[in-house]
């Protein structure tokens, strides 16, 4: 399954975060590069407009039928990823910014620069930028390779 196509066509940003200083040089360079075909900006004035997600890497997992996917997500001030879930776990780190991670089944989680987070398989969530700068998140997923990376709600 081509995750790049899924990232380009998904309607919601993937939640996850890291501070720019914490990124390895190669990842930081990729984040600063002009958006390529794997970055997906939205346009207009809706709550998810301007959110981008860039595919950094994808590899087969040691567990057959699963895949490891890593993305860099940027959420502008006053914007959000939109409610979505993933067919596996998400392990993330806030590179820069402040996020209110909202869940359908539990209280929200306030995340700031330098905070890690974990989202269980299938958990419906939304990353809302509640800070003063564009939030950057690094998200790594271990997901069922036969299913879309993002399901929006």
PDB file of C-alpha atoms in Angstrom:
ATOM      1  CA  UNK A   1       0.000   0.000   0.000  1.00  0.00           C
ATOM      2  CA  UNK A   2       1.441   3.385  -0.975  1.00  0.00           C
ATOM      3  CA  UNK A   3       1.456   5.551   2.164  1.00  0.00           C
ATOM      4  CA  UNK A   4       2.587   8.608   0.167  1.00  0.00           C
ATOM      5  CA  UNK A   5      -0.650   8.536  -1.799  1.00  0.00           C
ATOM      6  CA  UNK A   6      -2.623   8.126   1.428  1.00  0.00           C
ATOM      7  CA  UNK A   7      -0.858  11.097   2.994  1.00  0.00           C
ATOM      8  CA  UNK A   8      -1.519  13.232  -0.077  1.00  0.00           C
ATOM      9  CA  UNK A   9      -5.189  12.356  -0.203  1.00  0.00           C
ATOM     10  CA  UNK A  10      -6.137  12.052   3.462  1.00  0.00           C
ATOM     11  CA  UNK A  11      -8.503  14.683   4.784  1.00  0.00           C
ATOM     12  CA  UNK A  12      -6.974  14.979   8.254  1.00  0.00           C
ATOM     13  CA  UNK A  13      -3.480  15.733   9.468  1.00  0.00           C
ATOM     14  CA  UNK A  14      -1.747  13.085  11.440  1.00  0.00           C
ATOM     15  CA  UNK A  15      -1.118  14.060  15.014  1.00  0.00           C
ATOM     16  CA  UNK A  16       2.384  13.845  16.470  1.00  0.00           C
ATOM     17  CA  UNK A  17       5.106  16.326  17.484  1.00  0.00           C
ATOM     18  CA  UNK A  18       8.840  17.254  18.016  1.00  0.00           C
ATOM     19  CA  UNK A  19      10.942  20.424  18.661  1.00  0.00           C
ATOM     20  CA  UNK A  20      13.216  21.385  15.732  1.00  0.00           C
ATOM     21  CA  UNK A  21      16.337  21.333  17.870  1.00  0.00           C
ATOM     22  CA  UNK A  22      15.644  17.706  18.750  1.00  0.00           C
ATOM     23  CA  UNK A  23      15.561  16.538  15.131  1.00  0.00           C
ATOM     24  CA  UNK A  24      18.571  14.872  13.527  1.00  0.00           C
ATOM     25  CA  UNK A  25      20.174  17.049  10.851  1.00  0.00           C
ATOM     26  CA  UNK A  26      18.700  15.044   7.975  1.00  0.00           C
ATOM     27  CA  UNK A  27      15.171  15.202   9.364  1.00  0.00           C
ATOM     28  CA  UNK A  28      15.514  18.909  10.145  1.00  0.00           C
ATOM     29  CA  UNK A  29      16.710  19.520   6.581  1.00  0.00           C
ATOM     30  CA  UNK A  30      13.712  17.614   5.213  1.00  0.00           C
ATOM     31  CA  UNK A  31      11.379  19.678   7.380  1.00  0.00           C
ATOM     32  CA  UNK A  32      12.850  22.926   6.044  1.00  0.00           C
ATOM     33  CA  UNK A  33      12.783  21.828   2.404  1.00  0.00           C
ATOM     34  CA  UNK A  34      10.022  23.020   0.120  1.00  0.00           C
ATOM     35  CA  UNK A  35       6.950  20.777   0.304  1.00  0.00           C
ATOM     36  CA  UNK A  36       7.402  17.784  -1.971  1.00  0.00           C
ATOM     37  CA  UNK A  37       4.850  15.346  -3.292  1.00  0.00           C
ATOM     38  CA  UNK A  38       4.525  13.680   0.112  1.00  0.00           C
ATOM     39  CA  UNK A  39       3.580  16.890   1.920  1.00  0.00           C
ATOM     40  CA  UNK A  40      -0.132  17.616   1.965  1.00  0.00           C
ATOM     41  CA  UNK A  41      -1.174  21.175   2.732  1.00  0.00           C
ATOM     42  CA  UNK A  42      -4.803  22.134   2.893  1.00  0.00           C
ATOM     43  CA  UNK A  43      -6.100  25.492   1.684  1.00  0.00           C
ATOM     44  CA  UNK A  44      -8.863  27.888   2.654  1.00  0.00           C
ATOM     45  CA  UNK A  45     -10.155  29.016   6.025  1.00  0.00           C
ATOM     46  CA  UNK A  46     -11.452  25.817   7.669  1.00  0.00           C
ATOM     47  CA  UNK A  47     -10.109  24.447  10.966  1.00  0.00           C
ATOM     48  CA  UNK A  48      -7.674  22.052   9.247  1.00  0.00           C
ATOM     49  CA  UNK A  49      -6.507  24.462   6.529  1.00  0.00           C
ATOM     50  CA  UNK A  50      -2.746  24.940   6.344  1.00  0.00           C
ATOM     51  CA  UNK A  51      -1.998  21.668   8.160  1.00  0.00           C
ATOM     52  CA  UNK A  52       0.768  19.690   6.453  1.00  0.00           C
ATOM     53  CA  UNK A  53       2.149  16.216   6.906  1.00  0.00           C
ATOM     54  CA  UNK A  54       5.364  15.063   5.276  1.00  0.00           C
ATOM     55  CA  UNK A  55       6.237  11.398   4.894  1.00  0.00           C
ATOM     56  CA  UNK A  56       9.793  10.982   6.186  1.00  0.00           C
ATOM     57  CA  UNK A  57      10.159   7.226   5.868  1.00  0.00           C
ATOM     58  CA  UNK A  58       8.314   3.930   5.698  1.00  0.00           C
ATOM     59  CA  UNK A  59       9.652   0.411   6.219  1.00  0.00           C
ATOM     60  CA  UNK A  60       8.300  -3.093   6.637  1.00  0.00           C
ATOM     61  CA  UNK A  61       7.903  -3.987  10.309  1.00  0.00           C
ATOM     62  CA  UNK A  62       9.530  -7.144  11.726  1.00  0.00           C
ATOM     63  CA  UNK A  63       5.946  -8.351  12.289  1.00  0.00           C
ATOM     64  CA  UNK A  64       4.510  -9.658   9.026  1.00  0.00           C
ATOM     65  CA  UNK A  65       1.615  -7.580   7.685  1.00  0.00           C
ATOM     66  CA  UNK A  66       2.667  -4.450   9.583  1.00  0.00           C
ATOM     67  CA  UNK A  67       4.573  -1.367   8.504  1.00  0.00           C
ATOM     68  CA  UNK A  68       6.492   1.422  10.285  1.00  0.00           C
ATOM     69  CA  UNK A  69       5.693   4.907   8.948  1.00  0.00           C
ATOM     70  CA  UNK A  70       7.160   8.208  10.144  1.00  0.00           C
ATOM     71  CA  UNK A  71       5.749  11.670   9.395  1.00  0.00           C
ATOM     72  CA  UNK A  72       6.457  15.282  10.272  1.00  0.00           C
ATOM     73  CA  UNK A  73       3.237  17.203  10.954  1.00  0.00           C
ATOM     74  CA  UNK A  74       2.903  20.979  11.045  1.00  0.00           C
ATOM     75  CA  UNK A  75      -0.220  22.607  12.457  1.00  0.00           C
ATOM     76  CA  UNK A  76      -0.487  26.420  12.169  1.00  0.00           C
ATOM     77  CA  UNK A  77      -1.753  28.576  15.064  1.00  0.00           C
ATOM     78  CA  UNK A  78      -5.478  28.155  15.755  1.00  0.00           C
ATOM     79  CA  UNK A  79      -5.720  25.089  13.458  1.00  0.00           C
ATOM     80  CA  UNK A  80      -6.235  21.369  14.135  1.00  0.00           C
ATOM     81  CA  UNK A  81      -5.604  17.991  12.567  1.00  0.00           C
ATOM     82  CA  UNK A  82      -9.270  16.982  12.483  1.00  0.00           C
ATOM     83  CA  UNK A  83     -10.763  13.895  14.146  1.00  0.00           C
ATOM     84  CA  UNK A  84      -9.085  10.733  12.886  1.00  0.00           C
ATOM     85  CA  UNK A  85      -7.690   7.324  13.868  1.00  0.00           C
ATOM     86  CA  UNK A  86      -4.959   4.936  12.707  1.00  0.00           C
ATOM     87  CA  UNK A  87      -4.909   1.134  12.165  1.00  0.00           C
ATOM     88  CA  UNK A  88      -2.071   0.741  14.681  1.00  0.00           C
ATOM     89  CA  UNK A  89      -0.231   2.662  17.370  1.00  0.00           C
ATOM     90  CA  UNK A  90       1.149   6.198  17.073  1.00  0.00           C
ATOM     91  CA  UNK A  91       4.248   7.169  19.054  1.00  0.00           C
ATOM     92  CA  UNK A  92       4.907  10.896  18.871  1.00  0.00           C
ATOM     93  CA  UNK A  93       7.017  13.780  20.099  1.00  0.00           C
ATOM     94  CA  UNK A  94       6.274  17.511  20.115  1.00  0.00           C
ATOM     95  CA  UNK A  95       9.187  19.240  18.406  1.00  0.00           C
ATOM     96  CA  UNK A  96       7.781  22.732  18.788  1.00  0.00           C
ATOM     97  CA  UNK A  97       4.542  24.265  19.997  1.00  0.00           C
ATOM     98  CA  UNK A  98       1.573  23.536  22.228  1.00  0.00           C
ATOM     99  CA  UNK A  99      -1.142  21.021  21.398  1.00  0.00           C
ATOM    100  CA  UNK A 100      -4.357  19.967  23.049  1.00  0.00           C
ATOM    101  CA  UNK A 101      -4.747  16.302  22.046  1.00  0.00           C
ATOM    102  CA  UNK A 102      -8.470  15.601  22.210  1.00  0.00           C
ATOM    103  CA  UNK A 103      -9.887  12.072  22.386  1.00  0.00           C
ATOM    104  CA  UNK A 104     -13.393  10.683  21.949  1.00  0.00           C
ATOM    105  CA  UNK A 105     -13.010   8.287  24.885  1.00  0.00           C
ATOM    106  CA  UNK A 106     -10.910  10.112  27.518  1.00  0.00           C
ATOM    107  CA  UNK A 107      -9.934  13.571  28.796  1.00  0.00           C
ATOM    108  CA  UNK A 108      -7.748  15.769  26.568  1.00  0.00           C
ATOM    109  CA  UNK A 109      -3.979  15.782  26.985  1.00  0.00           C
ATOM    110  CA  UNK A 110      -2.004  19.060  26.953  1.00  0.00           C
ATOM    111  CA  UNK A 111       1.339  18.605  25.159  1.00  0.00           C
ATOM    112  CA  UNK A 112       4.181  21.121  24.952  1.00  0.00           C
ATOM    113  CA  UNK A 113       7.568  21.310  23.241  1.00  0.00           C
ATOM    114  CA  UNK A 114       9.602  18.260  24.250  1.00  0.00           C
ATOM    115  CA  UNK A 115       6.644  16.105  25.333  1.00  0.00           C
ATOM    116  CA  UNK A 116       6.268  12.538  24.027  1.00  0.00           C
ATOM    117  CA  UNK A 117       2.870  10.908  23.515  1.00  0.00           C
ATOM    118  CA  UNK A 118       1.314   7.542  22.674  1.00  0.00           C
ATOM    119  CA  UNK A 119      -2.010   6.937  20.933  1.00  0.00           C
ATOM    120  CA  UNK A 120      -3.439   3.396  20.955  1.00  0.00           C
ATOM    121  CA  UNK A 121      -4.668   1.636  17.841  1.00  0.00           C
ATOM    122  CA  UNK A 122      -8.063   2.904  16.676  1.00  0.00           C
ATOM    123  CA  UNK A 123      -8.293   5.788  19.199  1.00  0.00           C
ATOM    124  CA  UNK A 124     -10.177   8.706  17.627  1.00  0.00           C
ATOM    125  CA  UNK A 125      -8.214  11.898  18.308  1.00  0.00           C
ATOM    126  CA  UNK A 126      -7.649  15.497  17.181  1.00  0.00           C
ATOM    127  CA  UNK A 127      -4.510  17.627  17.661  1.00  0.00           C
ATOM    128  CA  UNK A 128      -5.499  21.276  18.243  1.00  0.00           C
ATOM    129  CA  UNK A 129      -2.752  23.930  18.160  1.00  0.00           C
ATOM    130  CA  UNK A 130      -3.347  26.048  21.271  1.00  0.00           C
ATOM    131  CA  UNK A 131       0.021  27.824  21.201  1.00  0.00           C
ATOM    132  CA  UNK A 132       1.508  30.913  19.595  1.00  0.00           C
ATOM    133  CA  UNK A 133       3.652  29.242  16.892  1.00  0.00           C
ATOM    134  CA  UNK A 134       3.186  26.604  14.210  1.00  0.00           C
ATOM    135  CA  UNK A 135       3.326  23.267  15.993  1.00  0.00           C
ATOM    136  CA  UNK A 136       5.698  20.608  14.650  1.00  0.00           C
ATOM    137  CA  UNK A 137       5.198  16.976  15.632  1.00  0.00           C
ATOM    138  CA  UNK A 138       7.105  13.823  14.746  1.00  0.00           C
ATOM    139  CA  UNK A 139       4.810  10.796  14.591  1.00  0.00           C
ATOM    140  CA  UNK A 140       5.845   7.203  14.093  1.00  0.00           C
ATOM    141  CA  UNK A 141       3.185   4.588  13.402  1.00  0.00           C
ATOM    142  CA  UNK A 142       3.262   0.807  13.436  1.00  0.00           C
ATOM    143  CA  UNK A 143       0.202  -0.007  11.367  1.00  0.00           C
ATOM    144  CA  UNK A 144      -1.590  -2.732   9.467  1.00  0.00           C
ATOM    145  CA  UNK A 145      -0.179  -2.362   5.953  1.00  0.00           C
ATOM    146  CA  UNK A 146      -3.490  -3.408   4.363  1.00  0.00           C
ATOM    147  CA  UNK A 147      -5.442  -0.478   5.810  1.00  0.00           C
ATOM    148  CA  UNK A 148      -5.345   3.293   5.163  1.00  0.00           C
ATOM    149  CA  UNK A 149      -2.945   5.141   7.475  1.00  0.00           C
ATOM    150  CA  UNK A 150      -5.653   7.667   8.401  1.00  0.00           C
ATOM    151  CA  UNK A 151      -9.396   7.264   8.794  1.00  0.00           C
ATOM    152  CA  UNK A 152     -11.193  10.605   9.174  1.00  0.00           C
ATOM    153  CA  UNK A 153     -14.456  11.295  11.046  1.00  0.00           C
TER     154      UNK A 153
END
